Coordinates of C-alpha atoms in Angstrom, one line a residue:
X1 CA 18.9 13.3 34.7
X2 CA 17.8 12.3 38.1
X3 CA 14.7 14.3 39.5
X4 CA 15.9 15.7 42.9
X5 CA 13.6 15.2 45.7
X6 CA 13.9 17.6 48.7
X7 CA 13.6 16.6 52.6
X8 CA 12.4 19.0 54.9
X9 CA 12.5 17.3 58.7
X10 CA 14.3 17.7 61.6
X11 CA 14.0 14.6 63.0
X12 CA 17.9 13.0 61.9
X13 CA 16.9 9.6 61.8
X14 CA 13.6 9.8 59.9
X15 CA 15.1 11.8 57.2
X16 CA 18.1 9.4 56.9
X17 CA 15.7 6.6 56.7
X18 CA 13.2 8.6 54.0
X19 CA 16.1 9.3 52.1
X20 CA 17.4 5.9 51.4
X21 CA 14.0 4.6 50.2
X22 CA 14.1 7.3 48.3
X23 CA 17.3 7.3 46.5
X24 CA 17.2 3.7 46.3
X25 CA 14.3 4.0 43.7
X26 CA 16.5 6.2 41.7
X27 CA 16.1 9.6 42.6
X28 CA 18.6 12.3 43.8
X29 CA 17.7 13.4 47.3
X30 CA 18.5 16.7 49.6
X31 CA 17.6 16.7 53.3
X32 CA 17.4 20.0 55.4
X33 CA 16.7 20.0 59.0
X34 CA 15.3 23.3 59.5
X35 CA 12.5 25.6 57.8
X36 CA 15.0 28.2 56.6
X37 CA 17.8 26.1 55.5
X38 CA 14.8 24.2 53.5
X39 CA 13.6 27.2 51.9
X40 CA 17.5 28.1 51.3
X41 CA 18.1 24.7 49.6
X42 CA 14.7 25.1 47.6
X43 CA 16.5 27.5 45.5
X44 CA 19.7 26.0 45.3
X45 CA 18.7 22.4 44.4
X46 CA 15.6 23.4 42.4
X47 CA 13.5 19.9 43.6
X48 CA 10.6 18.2 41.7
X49 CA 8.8 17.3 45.0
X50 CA 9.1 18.4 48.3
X51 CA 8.6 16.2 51.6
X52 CA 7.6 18.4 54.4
X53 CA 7.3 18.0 58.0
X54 CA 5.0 20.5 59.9
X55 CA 6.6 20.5 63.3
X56 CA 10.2 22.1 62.4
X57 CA 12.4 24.3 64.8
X58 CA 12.0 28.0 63.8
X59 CA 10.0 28.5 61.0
X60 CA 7.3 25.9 60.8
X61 CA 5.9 23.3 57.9
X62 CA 2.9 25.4 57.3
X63 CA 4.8 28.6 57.2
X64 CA 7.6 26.8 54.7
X65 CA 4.3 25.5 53.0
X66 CA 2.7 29.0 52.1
X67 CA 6.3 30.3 51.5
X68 CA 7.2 27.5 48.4
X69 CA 3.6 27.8 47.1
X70 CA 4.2 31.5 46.5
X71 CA 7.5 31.0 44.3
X72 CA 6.7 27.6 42.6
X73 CA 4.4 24.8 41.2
X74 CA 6.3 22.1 42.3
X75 CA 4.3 19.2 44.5
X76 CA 4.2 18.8 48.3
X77 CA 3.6 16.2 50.6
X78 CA 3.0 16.8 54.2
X79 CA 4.2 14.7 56.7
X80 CA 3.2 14.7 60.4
X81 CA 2.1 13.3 63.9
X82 CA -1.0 15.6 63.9
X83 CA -3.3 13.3 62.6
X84 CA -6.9 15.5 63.2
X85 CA -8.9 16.4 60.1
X86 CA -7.8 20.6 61.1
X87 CA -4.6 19.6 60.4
X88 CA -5.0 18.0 57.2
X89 CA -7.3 20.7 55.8
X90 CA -5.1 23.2 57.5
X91 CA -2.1 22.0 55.1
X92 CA -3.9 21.7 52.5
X93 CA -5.5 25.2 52.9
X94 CA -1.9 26.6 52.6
X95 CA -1.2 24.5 49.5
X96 CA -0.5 21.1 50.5
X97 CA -0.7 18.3 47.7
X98 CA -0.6 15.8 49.8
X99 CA -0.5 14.3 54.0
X100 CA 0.7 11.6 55.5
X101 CA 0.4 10.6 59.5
X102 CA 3.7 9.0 61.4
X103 CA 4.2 6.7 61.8
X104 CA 3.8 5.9 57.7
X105 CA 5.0 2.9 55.3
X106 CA 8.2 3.9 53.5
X107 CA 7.0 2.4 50.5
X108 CA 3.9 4.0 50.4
X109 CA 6.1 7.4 50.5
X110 CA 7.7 6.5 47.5
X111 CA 4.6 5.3 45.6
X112 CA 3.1 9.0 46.6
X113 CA 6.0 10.4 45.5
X114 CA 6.0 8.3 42.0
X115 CA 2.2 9.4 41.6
X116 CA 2.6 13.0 42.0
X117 CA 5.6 13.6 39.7
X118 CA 3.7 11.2 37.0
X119 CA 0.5 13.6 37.2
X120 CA 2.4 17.1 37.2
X121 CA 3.1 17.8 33.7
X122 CA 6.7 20.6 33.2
X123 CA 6.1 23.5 32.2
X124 CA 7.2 24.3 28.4
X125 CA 9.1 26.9 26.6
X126 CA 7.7 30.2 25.7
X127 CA 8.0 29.5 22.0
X128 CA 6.6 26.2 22.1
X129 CA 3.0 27.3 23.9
X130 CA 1.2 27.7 20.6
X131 CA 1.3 23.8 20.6
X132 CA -0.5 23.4 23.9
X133 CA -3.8 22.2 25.1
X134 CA -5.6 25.0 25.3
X135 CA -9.8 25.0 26.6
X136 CA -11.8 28.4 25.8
X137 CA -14.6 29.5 28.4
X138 CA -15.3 32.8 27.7
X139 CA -12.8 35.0 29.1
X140 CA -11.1 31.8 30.7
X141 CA -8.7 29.9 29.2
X142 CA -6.8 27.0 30.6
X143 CA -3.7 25.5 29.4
X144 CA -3.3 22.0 30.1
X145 CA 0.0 21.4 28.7
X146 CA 1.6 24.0 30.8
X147 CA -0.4 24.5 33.7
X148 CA -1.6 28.3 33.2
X149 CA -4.8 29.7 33.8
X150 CA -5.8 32.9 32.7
X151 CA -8.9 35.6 33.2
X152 CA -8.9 38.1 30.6
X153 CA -5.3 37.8 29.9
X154 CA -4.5 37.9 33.3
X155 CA -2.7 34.7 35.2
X156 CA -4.0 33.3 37.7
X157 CA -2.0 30.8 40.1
X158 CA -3.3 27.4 40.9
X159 CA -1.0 24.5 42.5
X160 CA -0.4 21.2 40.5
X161 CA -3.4 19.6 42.5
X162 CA -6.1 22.6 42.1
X163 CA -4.9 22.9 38.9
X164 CA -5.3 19.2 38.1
X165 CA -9.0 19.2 39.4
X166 CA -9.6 22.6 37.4
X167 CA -8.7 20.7 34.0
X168 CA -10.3 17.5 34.9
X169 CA -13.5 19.0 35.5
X170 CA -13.4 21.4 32.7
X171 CA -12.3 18.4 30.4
X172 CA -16.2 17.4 31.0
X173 CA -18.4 20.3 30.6
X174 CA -22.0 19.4 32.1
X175 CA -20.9 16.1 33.5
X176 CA -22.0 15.3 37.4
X177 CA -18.5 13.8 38.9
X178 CA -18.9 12.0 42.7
X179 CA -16.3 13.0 45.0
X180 CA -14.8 9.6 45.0
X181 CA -14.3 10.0 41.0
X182 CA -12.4 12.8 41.3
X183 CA -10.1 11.3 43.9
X184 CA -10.0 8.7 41.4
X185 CA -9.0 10.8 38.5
X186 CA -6.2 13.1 40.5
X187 CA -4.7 11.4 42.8
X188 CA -5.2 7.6 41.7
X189 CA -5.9 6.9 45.8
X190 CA -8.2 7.7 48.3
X191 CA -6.1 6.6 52.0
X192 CA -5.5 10.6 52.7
X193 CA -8.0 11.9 50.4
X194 CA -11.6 12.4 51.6
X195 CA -14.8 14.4 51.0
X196 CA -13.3 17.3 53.5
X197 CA -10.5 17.4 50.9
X198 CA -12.4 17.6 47.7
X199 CA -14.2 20.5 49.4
X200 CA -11.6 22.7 50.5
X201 CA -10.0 21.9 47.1
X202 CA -13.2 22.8 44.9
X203 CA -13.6 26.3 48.1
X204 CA -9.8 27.2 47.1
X205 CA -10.5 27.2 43.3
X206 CA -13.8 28.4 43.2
X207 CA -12.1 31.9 45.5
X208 CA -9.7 32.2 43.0
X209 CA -11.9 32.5 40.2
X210 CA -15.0 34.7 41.6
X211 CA -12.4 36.7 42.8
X212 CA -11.7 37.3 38.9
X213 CA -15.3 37.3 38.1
X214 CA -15.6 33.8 36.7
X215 CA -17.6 31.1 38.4
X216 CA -17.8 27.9 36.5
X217 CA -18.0 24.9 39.0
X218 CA -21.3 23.8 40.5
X219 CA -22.7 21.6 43.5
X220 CA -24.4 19.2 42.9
X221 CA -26.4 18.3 46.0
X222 CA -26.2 14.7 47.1
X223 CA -23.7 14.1 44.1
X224 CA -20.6 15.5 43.5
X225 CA -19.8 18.8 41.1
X226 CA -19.7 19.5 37.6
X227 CA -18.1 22.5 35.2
X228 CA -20.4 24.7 33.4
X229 CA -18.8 26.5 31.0

């Protein structure tokens, strides 16, 4: 079955062009021109990716953004003309996986695309998550297989590409990791990706868990970060 990739941009002629790439490398694609009819079609077409522009009539990319991340797991890549370093960290701050400035290389779209949905792992049937990876820290536990993270019992929501930094590091207990290996290790590229991004993705995870009374990630100064467990 084809995985359906989902178009969220108003401008006609991009999304025409985006969608042929696209569909041309084997995928089923839906466009929507608006924020609302996005969010509408997220429902009914159930995507594997989303392709997202920021400035939409009505409801915006960055509202859409916040909206999907509260209902599903499912990758996002920005796409926009803002090309400042508040943008990017903006979208990602809202639960971006991904940005790309237009004007952008169509084939470079799809390779993103290819490299998300080959590092976001489905999530598996209730019966079967005895099978799963599972890692043990204390009162933590973290679930590779499935992408679950709980605290005591309790889950706790991560996107694909906090989540995929969360298990990476944890994979390594003690180990020092430079920004530019973790780049290296999640997202297999480093155009979009700098040392702002690693840092508002290592400030978004480490929230979620002191929030639940669990810090595990350190700074390393001058280094990178590691995972004490």
């Amino acid at each position: 079955m084809k995985e359906t990739i989902l178009i969220i941009e108003d401008d006609i002629d991009l999304s025409n062009v985006m969608k042929d790439f696209i569909a041309n490398d084997g995928y089923d694609v839906r466009q929507a021109f608006t924020g609302t009819e996005g969010l509408r079609m997220l429902e009914d077409c159930e995507p594997a990716l989303v392709v997202l522009d920021i400035m939409l009539p009505g409801i915006d990319g960055i509202a859409v953004c916040k909206k999907i991340r509260e209902e599903k797991h499912l990758p996002i890549i920005i796409i926009s003309a803002k090309n400042s370093d508040y943008d990017k960290v903006l979208a990602l701050g809202v639960g971006a996986d991904d940005y790309m400035t237009k004007p952008f290389s169509q084939i470079e779209l799809v390779a993103r695309i290819k490299s998300h949905l080959r590092r976001v792992t489905q999530f598996i049937p209730v019966q079967e998550r005895n099978k799963r990876k599972e890692k043990c820290f204390g009162n933590l536990k973290i679930y590779s297989d499935s992408y679950e993270v709980t605290i005591a019992g309790k889950a706790i929501e991560f996107s694909p590409k906090e989540f995929q930094v969360l298990d990476f590091l944890s994979d390594y207990p003690s180990r020092v990791f430079t920004k530019d290996q973790i780049i290296s290790q999640v997202w297999g590229y480093s155009d979009f990706i700098d040392d702002n991004t690693i840092a508002v993705y290592i400030g978004r995870i480490r929230e979620k868990l002191v929030k639940e009374e669990a810090s595990y990630i350190k700074t390393v100064w001058g280094v990178g970060y590691k995972w004490e467990g």
